[in-house]
XYZ file of C-alpha atoms in Angstrom:
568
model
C -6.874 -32.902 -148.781
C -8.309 -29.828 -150.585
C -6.756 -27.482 -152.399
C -7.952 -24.864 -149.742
C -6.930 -26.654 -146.943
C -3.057 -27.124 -148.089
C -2.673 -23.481 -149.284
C -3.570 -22.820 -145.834
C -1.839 -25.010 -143.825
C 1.432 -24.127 -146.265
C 0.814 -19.937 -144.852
C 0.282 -20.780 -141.411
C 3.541 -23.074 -141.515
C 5.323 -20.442 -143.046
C 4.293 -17.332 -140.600
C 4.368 -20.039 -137.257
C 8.242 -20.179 -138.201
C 9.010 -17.134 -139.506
C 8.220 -14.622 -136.494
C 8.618 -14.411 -132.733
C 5.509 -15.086 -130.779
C 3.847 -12.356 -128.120
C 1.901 -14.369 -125.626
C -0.247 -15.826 -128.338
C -3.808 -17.290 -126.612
C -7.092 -19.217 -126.852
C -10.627 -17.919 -127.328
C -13.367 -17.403 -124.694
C -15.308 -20.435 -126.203
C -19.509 -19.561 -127.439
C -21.615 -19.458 -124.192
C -19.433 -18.663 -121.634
C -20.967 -17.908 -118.356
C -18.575 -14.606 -118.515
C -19.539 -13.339 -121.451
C -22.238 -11.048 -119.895
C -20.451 -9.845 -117.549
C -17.775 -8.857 -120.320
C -20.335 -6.742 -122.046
C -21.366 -4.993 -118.182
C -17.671 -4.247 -118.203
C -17.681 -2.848 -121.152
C -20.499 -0.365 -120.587
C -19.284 0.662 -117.056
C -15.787 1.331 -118.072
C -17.253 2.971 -121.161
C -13.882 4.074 -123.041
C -11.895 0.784 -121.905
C -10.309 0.121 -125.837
C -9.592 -3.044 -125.954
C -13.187 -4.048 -125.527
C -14.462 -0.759 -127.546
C -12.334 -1.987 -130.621
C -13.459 -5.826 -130.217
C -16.938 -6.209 -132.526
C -16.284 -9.587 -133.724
C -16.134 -12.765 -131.106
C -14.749 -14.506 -129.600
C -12.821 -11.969 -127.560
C -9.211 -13.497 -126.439
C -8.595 -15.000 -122.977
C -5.844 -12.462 -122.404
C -7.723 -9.467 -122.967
C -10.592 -10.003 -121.092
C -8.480 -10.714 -118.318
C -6.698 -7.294 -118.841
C -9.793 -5.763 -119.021
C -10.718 -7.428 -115.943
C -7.268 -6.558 -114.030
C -8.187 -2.943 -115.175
C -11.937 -3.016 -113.612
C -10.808 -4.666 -109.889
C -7.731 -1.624 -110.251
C -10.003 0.969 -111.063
C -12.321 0.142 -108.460
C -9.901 -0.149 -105.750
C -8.614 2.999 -106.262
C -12.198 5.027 -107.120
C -14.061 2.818 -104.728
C -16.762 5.332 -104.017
C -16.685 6.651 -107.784
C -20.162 5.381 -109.466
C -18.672 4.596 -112.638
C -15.973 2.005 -111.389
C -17.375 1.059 -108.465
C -18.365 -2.973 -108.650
C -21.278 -4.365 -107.132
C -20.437 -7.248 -104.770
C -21.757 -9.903 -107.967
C -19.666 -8.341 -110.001
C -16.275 -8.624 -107.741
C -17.290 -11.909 -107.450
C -18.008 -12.732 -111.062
C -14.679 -11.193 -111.914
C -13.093 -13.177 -109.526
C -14.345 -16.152 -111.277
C -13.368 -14.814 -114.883
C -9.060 -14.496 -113.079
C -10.019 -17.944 -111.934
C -11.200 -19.599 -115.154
C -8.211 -18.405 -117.319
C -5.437 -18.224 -114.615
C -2.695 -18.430 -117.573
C -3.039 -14.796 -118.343
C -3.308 -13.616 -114.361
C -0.094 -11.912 -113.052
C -0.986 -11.317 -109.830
C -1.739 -14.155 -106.509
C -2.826 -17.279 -107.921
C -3.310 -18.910 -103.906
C -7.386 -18.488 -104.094
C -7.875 -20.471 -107.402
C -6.163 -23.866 -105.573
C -8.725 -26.421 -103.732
C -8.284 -26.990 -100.683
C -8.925 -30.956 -101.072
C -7.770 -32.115 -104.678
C -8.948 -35.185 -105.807
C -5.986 -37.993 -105.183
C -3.677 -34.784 -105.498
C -4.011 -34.920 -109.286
C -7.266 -33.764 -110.002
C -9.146 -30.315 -109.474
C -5.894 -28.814 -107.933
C -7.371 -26.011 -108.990
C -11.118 -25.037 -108.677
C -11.851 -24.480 -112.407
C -10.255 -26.989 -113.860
C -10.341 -30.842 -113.874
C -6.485 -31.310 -114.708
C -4.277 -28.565 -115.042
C -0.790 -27.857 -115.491
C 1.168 -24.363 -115.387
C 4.791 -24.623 -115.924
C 6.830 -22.200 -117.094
C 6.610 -22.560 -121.511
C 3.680 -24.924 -120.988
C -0.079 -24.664 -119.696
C -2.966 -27.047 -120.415
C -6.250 -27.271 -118.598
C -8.452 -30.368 -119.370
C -12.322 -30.897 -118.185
C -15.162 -32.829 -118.326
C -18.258 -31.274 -120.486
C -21.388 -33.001 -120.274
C -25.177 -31.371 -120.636
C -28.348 -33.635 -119.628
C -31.801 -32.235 -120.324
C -35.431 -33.477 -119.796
C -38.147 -31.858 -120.810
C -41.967 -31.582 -120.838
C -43.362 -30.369 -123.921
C -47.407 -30.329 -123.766
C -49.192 -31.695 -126.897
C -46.153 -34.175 -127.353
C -46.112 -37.867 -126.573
C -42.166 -38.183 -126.861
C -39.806 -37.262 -124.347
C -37.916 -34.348 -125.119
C -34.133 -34.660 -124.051
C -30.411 -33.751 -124.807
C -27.652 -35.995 -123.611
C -24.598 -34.356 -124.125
C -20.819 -35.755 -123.038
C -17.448 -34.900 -124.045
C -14.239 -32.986 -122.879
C -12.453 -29.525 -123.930
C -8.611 -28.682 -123.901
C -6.894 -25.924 -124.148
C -2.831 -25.051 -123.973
C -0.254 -22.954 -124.510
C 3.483 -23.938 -125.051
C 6.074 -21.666 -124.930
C 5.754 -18.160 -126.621
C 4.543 -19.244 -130.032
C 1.410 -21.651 -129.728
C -1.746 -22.096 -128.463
C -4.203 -24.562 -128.838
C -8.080 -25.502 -128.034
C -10.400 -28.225 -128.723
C -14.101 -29.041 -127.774
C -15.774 -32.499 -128.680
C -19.169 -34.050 -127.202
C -21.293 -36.505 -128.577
C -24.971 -35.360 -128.534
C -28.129 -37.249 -128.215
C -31.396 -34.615 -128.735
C -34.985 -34.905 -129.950
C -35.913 -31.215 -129.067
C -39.229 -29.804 -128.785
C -41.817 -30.750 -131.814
C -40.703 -26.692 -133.547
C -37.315 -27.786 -133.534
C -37.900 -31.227 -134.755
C -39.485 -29.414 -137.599
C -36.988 -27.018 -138.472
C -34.290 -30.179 -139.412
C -36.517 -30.353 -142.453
C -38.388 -27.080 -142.928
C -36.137 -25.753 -146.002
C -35.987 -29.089 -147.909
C -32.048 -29.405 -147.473
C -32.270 -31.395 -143.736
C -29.936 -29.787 -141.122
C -29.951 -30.269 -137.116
C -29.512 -25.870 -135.897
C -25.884 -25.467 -134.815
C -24.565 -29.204 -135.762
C -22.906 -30.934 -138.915
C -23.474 -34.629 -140.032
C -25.975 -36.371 -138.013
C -27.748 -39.437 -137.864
C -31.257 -40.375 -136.738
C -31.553 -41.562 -133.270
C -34.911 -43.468 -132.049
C -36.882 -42.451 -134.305
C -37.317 -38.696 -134.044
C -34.319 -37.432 -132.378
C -30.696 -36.897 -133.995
C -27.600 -37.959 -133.142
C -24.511 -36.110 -133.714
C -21.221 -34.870 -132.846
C -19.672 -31.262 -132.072
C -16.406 -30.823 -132.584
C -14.131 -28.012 -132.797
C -10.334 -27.281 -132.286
C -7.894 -24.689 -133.649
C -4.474 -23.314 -133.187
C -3.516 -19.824 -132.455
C -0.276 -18.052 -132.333
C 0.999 -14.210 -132.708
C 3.236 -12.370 -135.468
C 5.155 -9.464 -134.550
C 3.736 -7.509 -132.187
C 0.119 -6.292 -134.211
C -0.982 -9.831 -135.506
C -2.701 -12.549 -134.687
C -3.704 -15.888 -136.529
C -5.852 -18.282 -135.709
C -6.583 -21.802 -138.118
C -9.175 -24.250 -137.173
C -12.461 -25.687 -137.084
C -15.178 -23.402 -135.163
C -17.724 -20.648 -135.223
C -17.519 -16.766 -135.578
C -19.544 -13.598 -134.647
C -19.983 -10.190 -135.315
C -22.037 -7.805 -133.915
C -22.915 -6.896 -130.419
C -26.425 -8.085 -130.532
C -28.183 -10.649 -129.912
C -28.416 -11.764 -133.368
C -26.053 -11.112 -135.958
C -26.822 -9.989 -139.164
C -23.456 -9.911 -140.881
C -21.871 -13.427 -139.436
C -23.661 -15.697 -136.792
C -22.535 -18.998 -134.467
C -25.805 -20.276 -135.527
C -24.920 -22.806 -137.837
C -22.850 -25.479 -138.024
C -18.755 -25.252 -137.461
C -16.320 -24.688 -140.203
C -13.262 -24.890 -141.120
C -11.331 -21.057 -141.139
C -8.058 -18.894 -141.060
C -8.433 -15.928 -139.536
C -5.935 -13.149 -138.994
C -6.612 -9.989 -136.855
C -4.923 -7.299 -137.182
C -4.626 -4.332 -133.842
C -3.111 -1.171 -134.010
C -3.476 2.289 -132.821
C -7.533 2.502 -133.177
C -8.008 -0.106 -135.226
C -8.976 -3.534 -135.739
C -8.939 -5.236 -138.847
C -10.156 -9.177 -139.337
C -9.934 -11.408 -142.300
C -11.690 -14.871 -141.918
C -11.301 -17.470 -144.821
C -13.967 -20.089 -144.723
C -14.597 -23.640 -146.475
C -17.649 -24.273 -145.759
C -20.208 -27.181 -147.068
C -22.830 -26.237 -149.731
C -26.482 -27.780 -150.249
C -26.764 -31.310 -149.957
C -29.191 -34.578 -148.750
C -27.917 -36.376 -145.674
C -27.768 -39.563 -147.785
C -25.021 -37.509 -150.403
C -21.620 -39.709 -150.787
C -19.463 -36.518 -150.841
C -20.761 -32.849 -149.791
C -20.011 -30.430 -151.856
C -17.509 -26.946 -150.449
C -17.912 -23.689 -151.261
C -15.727 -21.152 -149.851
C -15.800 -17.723 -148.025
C -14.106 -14.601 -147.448
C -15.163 -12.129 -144.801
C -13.417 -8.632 -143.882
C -14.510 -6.478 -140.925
C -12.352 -3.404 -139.959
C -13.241 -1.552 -136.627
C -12.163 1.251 -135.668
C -12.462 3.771 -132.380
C -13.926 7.156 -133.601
C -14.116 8.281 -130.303
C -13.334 7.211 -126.581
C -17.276 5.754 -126.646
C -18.449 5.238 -130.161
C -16.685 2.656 -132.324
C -17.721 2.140 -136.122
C -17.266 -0.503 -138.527
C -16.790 -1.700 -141.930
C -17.667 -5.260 -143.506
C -17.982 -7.325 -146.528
C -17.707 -10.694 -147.391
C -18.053 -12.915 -150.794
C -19.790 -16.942 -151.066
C -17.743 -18.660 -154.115
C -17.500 -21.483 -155.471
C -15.081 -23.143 -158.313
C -15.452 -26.437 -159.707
C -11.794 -27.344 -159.597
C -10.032 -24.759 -157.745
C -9.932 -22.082 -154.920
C -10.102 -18.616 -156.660
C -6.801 -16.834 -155.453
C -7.981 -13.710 -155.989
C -10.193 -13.611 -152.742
C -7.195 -14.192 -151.104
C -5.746 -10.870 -150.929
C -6.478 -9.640 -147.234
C -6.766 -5.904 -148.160
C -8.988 -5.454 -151.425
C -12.260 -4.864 -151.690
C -14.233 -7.804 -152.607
C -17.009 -6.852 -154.579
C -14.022 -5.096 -156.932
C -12.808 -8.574 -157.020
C -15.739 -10.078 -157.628
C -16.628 -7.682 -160.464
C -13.090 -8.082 -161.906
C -14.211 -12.336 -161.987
C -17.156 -10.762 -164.069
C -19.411 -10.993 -161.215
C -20.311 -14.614 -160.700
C -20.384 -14.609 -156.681
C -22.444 -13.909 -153.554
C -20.987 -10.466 -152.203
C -22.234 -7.684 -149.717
C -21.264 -5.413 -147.688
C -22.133 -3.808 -144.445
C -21.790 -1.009 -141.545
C -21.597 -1.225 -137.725
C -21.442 0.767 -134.639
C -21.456 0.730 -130.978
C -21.842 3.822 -128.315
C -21.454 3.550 -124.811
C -23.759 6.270 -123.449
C -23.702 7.279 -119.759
C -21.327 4.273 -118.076
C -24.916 2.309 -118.106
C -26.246 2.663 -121.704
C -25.208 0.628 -124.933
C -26.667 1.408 -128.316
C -25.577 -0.674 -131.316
C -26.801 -1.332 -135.178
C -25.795 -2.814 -138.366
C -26.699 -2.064 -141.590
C -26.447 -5.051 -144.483
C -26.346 -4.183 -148.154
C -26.311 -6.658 -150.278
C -28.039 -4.286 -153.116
C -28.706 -0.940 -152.929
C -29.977 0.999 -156.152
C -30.867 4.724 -154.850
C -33.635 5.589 -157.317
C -35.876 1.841 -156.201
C -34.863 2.601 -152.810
C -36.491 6.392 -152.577
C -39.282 4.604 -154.346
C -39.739 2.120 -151.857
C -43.548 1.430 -152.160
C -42.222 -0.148 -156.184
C -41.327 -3.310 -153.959
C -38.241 -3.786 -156.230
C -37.138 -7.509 -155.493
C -33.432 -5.989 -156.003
C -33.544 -3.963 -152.486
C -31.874 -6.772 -150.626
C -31.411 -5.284 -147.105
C -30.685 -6.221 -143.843
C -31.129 -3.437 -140.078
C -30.558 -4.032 -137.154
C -30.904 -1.447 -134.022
C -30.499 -2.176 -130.299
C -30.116 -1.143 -126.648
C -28.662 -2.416 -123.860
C -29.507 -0.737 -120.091
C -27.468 -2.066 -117.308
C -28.657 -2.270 -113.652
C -31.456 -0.176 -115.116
C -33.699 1.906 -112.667
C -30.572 1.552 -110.283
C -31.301 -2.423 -109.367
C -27.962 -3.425 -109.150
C -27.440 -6.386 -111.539
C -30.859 -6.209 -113.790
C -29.539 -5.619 -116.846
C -32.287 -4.976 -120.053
C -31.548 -5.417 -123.986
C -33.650 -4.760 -126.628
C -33.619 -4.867 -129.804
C -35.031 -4.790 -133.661
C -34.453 -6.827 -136.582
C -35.620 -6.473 -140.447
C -34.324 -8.054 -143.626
C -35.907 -7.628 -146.926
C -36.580 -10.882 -149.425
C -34.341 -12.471 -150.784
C -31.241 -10.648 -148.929
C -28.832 -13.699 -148.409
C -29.891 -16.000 -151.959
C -28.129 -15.719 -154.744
C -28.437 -16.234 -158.636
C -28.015 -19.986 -158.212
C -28.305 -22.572 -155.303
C -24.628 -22.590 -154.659
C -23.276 -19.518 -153.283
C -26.211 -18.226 -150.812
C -24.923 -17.239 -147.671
C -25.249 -20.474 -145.845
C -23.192 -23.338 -144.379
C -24.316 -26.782 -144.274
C -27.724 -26.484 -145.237
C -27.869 -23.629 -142.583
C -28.210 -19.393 -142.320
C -24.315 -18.122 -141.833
C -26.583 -14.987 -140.574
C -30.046 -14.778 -139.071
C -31.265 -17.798 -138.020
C -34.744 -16.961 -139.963
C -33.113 -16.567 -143.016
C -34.931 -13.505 -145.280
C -38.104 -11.455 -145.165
C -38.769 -10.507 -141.825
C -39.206 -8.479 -138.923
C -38.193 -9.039 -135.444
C -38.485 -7.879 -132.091
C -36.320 -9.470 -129.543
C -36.401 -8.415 -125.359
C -33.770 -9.831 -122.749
C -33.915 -9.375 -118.762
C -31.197 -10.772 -116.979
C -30.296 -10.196 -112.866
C -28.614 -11.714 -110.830
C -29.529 -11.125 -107.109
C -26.652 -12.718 -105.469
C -23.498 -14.584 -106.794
C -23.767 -18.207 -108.178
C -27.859 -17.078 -109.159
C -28.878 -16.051 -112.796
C -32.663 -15.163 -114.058
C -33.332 -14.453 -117.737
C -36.426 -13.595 -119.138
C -36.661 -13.516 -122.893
C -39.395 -12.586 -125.722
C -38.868 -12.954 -129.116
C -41.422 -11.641 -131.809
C -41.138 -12.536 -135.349
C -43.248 -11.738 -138.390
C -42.082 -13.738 -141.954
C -43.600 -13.961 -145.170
C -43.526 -17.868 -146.506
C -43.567 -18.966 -149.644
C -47.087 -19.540 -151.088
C -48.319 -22.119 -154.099
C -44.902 -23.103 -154.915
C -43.876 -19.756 -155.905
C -40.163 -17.966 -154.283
C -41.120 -15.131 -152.406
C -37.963 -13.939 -151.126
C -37.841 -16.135 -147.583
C -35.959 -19.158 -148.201
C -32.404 -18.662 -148.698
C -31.499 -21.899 -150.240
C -33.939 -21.059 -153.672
C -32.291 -19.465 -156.197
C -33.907 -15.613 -156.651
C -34.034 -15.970 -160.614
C -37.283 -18.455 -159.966
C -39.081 -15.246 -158.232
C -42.409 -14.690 -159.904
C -41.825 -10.644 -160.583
C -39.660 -7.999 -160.296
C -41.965 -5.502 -158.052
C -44.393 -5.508 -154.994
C -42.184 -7.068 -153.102
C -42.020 -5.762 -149.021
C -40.789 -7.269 -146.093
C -43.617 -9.709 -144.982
C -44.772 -10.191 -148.683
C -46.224 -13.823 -149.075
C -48.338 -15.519 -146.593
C -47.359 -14.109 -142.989
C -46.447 -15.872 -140.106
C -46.401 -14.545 -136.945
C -44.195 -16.136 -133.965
C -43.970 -15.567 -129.985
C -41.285 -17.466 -128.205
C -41.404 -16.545 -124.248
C -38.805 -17.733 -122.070
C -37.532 -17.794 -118.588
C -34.508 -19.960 -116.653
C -33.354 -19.712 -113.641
C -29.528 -20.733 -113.070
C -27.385 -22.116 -109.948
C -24.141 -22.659 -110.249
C -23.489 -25.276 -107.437
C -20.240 -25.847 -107.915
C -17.112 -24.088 -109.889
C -18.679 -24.167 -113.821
C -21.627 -26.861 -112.712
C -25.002 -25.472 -112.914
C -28.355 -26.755 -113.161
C -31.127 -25.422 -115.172
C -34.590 -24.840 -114.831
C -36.356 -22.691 -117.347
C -40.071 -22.919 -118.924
C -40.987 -21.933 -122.999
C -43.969 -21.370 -124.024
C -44.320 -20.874 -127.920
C -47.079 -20.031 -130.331
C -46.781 -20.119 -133.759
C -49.874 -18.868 -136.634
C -49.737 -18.889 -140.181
C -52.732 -16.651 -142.181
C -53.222 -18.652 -145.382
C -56.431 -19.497 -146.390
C -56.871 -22.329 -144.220
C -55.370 -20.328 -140.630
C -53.288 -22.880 -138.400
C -51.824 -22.201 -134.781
C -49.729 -24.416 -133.125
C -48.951 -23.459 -129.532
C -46.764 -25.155 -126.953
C -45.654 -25.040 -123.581
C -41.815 -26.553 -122.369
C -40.774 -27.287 -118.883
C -36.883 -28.378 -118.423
C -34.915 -29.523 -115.811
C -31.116 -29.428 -116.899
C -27.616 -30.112 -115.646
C -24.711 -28.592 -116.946
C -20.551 -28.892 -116.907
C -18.092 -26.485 -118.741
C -20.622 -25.901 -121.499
C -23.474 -23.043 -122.828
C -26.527 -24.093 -122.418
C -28.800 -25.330 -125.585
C -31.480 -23.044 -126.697
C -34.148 -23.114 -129.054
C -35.151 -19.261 -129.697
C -36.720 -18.901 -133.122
């Protein structure tokens, strides 16, 4: 057992024991089908703050279900009142949120039972597989399980993903509760993805940990995540386990992403008054070969404060550090409060830091603009001077919109949004502490120096149906005749081949489309099945031009999980 891991376990010992709970609970896990219609609750009620104050994910299963409580009160009493009035999808899809985390509802519990439970022991409830809800004691249990198949043109193979497993979740008492996820995955995605394993030299299936080959071409692996939560005093709350994080309210994140991998983390958030304050500590796993006897850790630190500057605008701070130490965990990252790059300079400046801003505005009960700015090095003089291409401007933007029922369709909701990071943004001075976990972005999924364009319709006509359209436009400089040109993460930035003429797209460009569309039916309670078409181009100008174009057709069935998508 690390280091890391025992100083951490030792804390959350200490503060599980040391201070009451307050009706500590579990995450709303990555993908859930509610999550959208969190975000349309969070535009319509506009100045509702405990989803104003809530940038970084996953959001608690309590407070959405306040925030739900709030909505179905608010439109009950103003039911002719265009900003809390709730289309009949949306009573319905907040019926289903009360019914999928039933633990936190106070009021009649009657409609969430079945009617004909399985041997009187199983699906007592409609949500949930096997549940029990005692007083100082609730645990839901249920199947997860994925199946795809797939038509990709130009490809002999099949294209699949078998994917089987089971999540938990509990609570006992007033001081604990827990969460785990675990499925075994079979996938040989489309010939792109297959690509990407190996694209950066360090081999790494998108989203997953240690895997092995499977048939030939496809990967076989396993996803699993668990963690504990529980509450301190009345302001704090602390979470330890193995999972992902976000922050943002995009679609992307440019600060921290649930693109890669899991990881191991302690995180304590902090809610008072206006504010919202997180600290994550990560280990995560550095470069390394699949064929490696031991993989190597590095560690992280991440701080985000939020805080409500008015009713409808929230703003927010970040800024995080990548370390690593050869034969021990560098306390002073530890402190929850400081200010890491003074730490790091006080270390004399051997780490990975940056820092960042956010903000949210909800405009109108129907309009959402967001952004986030990424620093990682800002010198005022190159900046002004911008068309000097210093290689030291390492910045990340991001700006974005969201419209709900837009031109008065009830339920067709639109999101766009803009993305740009300069070279060489997320690598660092060696190969060690770039922002990455397990051979993978901890950000943008594209790593460094690009542009992208990304537009999302969703509607949903009638309950238990959901369309989404999505285009995604990307435009990268690569890395040409061996030389670093600011793309690739994993390369250390000291091997670039100057210090100027360096702009966002510099190297040889690639252009990407990715166009989307699925249709969704939920047949039964959390059961849907999936049918959604790709189609994908893909050109790189060098001096011999190549496009590779594709098109994907998938059937899929789905249980108690997000569904698997391959959007870069």
């Amino acid at each position: 057992m690390t280091q890391f891991i025992k100083t951490i376990l030792s804390y959350s010992i200490i503060f599980l024991f040391a201070f009451p709970g307050f009706g500590q609970s579990t995450y709303v896990p990555q993908g859930d089908k509610s999550s959208h219609f969190i975000e349309r609750l969070e535009i319509l009620l506009q100045s509702n703050p405990d989803l104003n104050v809530f940038t970084a994910k996953p959001l608690t299963r309590k407070t959405i279900v306040e925030v739900a409580e709030m909505a179905d009160s608010l439109h009950k009493f103003y039911p002719y009142d265009e900003y809390y009035h709730l289309s009949k999808t949306d009573q319905s899809n907040l019926r289903e949120l009360l019914m999928n985390n039933t633990e936190w509802v106070r009021g009649s519990k009657e409609d969430f039972k079945s009617k004909h439970p399985l041997f009187n022991t199983f699906y007592k409830t409609k949500a949930n597989f096997f549940e029990v809800n005692e007083k100082d004691f609730f645990l839901a249990l249920n199947p997860v399980l994925q199946q795809q198949q797939s038509y990709e043109s130009g490809n002999n193979e099949r294209v699949f993903l078998n994917s089987k497993g089971f999540t938990l979740r509990g609570l006992i008492g007033p001081h604990l509760g827990f969460s785990t996820y675990v499925t075994d995955n079979q996938e040989r995605g489309p010939s792109f993805f297959q690509q990407r394993v190996t694209a950066t030299g360090f081999p790494a299936v998108p989203g997953a940990g240690y895997y092995k080959p499977f048939k030939r071409t496809a990967f076989d692996y396993f996803d699993a995540r668990g963690y504990i939560t529980f509450d301190l005093w009345k302001y704090f709350n602390v979470q330890f386990g193995y999972d992902k994080n976000f922050i943002g309210d995009g679609y992307r994140s440019l600060l921290l992403s649930d693109y890669s991998a899991p990881y191991l983390f302690l995180k304590i958030n902090t809610r008072i008054w206006k504010l919202n304050y997180e600290d994550i500590f990560m280990e995560l796993i550095s470069q390394h070969q699949l064929g490696d006897y031991q993989y190597p850790k590095k560690y992280a630190v991440v701080h985000h404060l939020s805080f409500n500057a008015a009713k409808w605008l929230n703003v927010g701070l970040y800024d995080n550090v990548v370390f690593s130490r050869a034969d021990y965990f560098d306390f002073s990252y530890l402190n929850p409060i400081i200010f890491l790059v003074a730490a790091q300079q006080e270390n004399g400046s051997p780490d990975k830091t940056t820092v960042g801003l956010d903000f949210k505005a909800n405009i109108g009960h129907a309009t959402q603009v967001y952004g986030q700015l990424l620093i990682n090095e800002f010198v005022l003089h190159e900046v002004l001077h911008y068309s000097n291409g210093w290689w030291g401007n390492k910045q990340g933007l991001q700006l974005g919109i969201k419209y709900i029922d837009a031109f008065n369709v009830k339920n067709f909701d639109l999101q766009f949004e803009g993305n740009v990071v300069r070279p060489y943004t997320y690598s660092h001075n060696d190969t060690v502490s770039n922002y990455s976990h397990y051979n993978q972005p901890l950000a943008h999924p594209l790593g460094s120096n690009f542009e992208e364009f990304i537009a999302i319709a969703r509607y949903q006509p009638v309950y238990k149906w959901n369309i989404e359209a999505k285009l995604i436009y990307y435009k990268q400089g690569l890395d040409s005749g061996g030389e670093n040109l600011g793309n690739n993460i994993f390369l250390d930035y000291t091997t670039r081949p100057r210090d100027y003429g360096f702009k966002i797209g510099s190297g040889v460009p690639a252009t990407c489309v990715n166009l989307s569309a699925v249709v969704s039916w939920e047949a039964k309670e959390n059961l849907f099945i999936d049918l959604s078409a790709m189609y994908r181009t893909y050109k790189v100008s060098a001096a011999i031009p190549t496009t590779t174009s594709s098109t994907t057709l998938t059937i899929g069935l789905r249980m108690n999980m997000f569904r698997r998508q391959y959007d870069y």
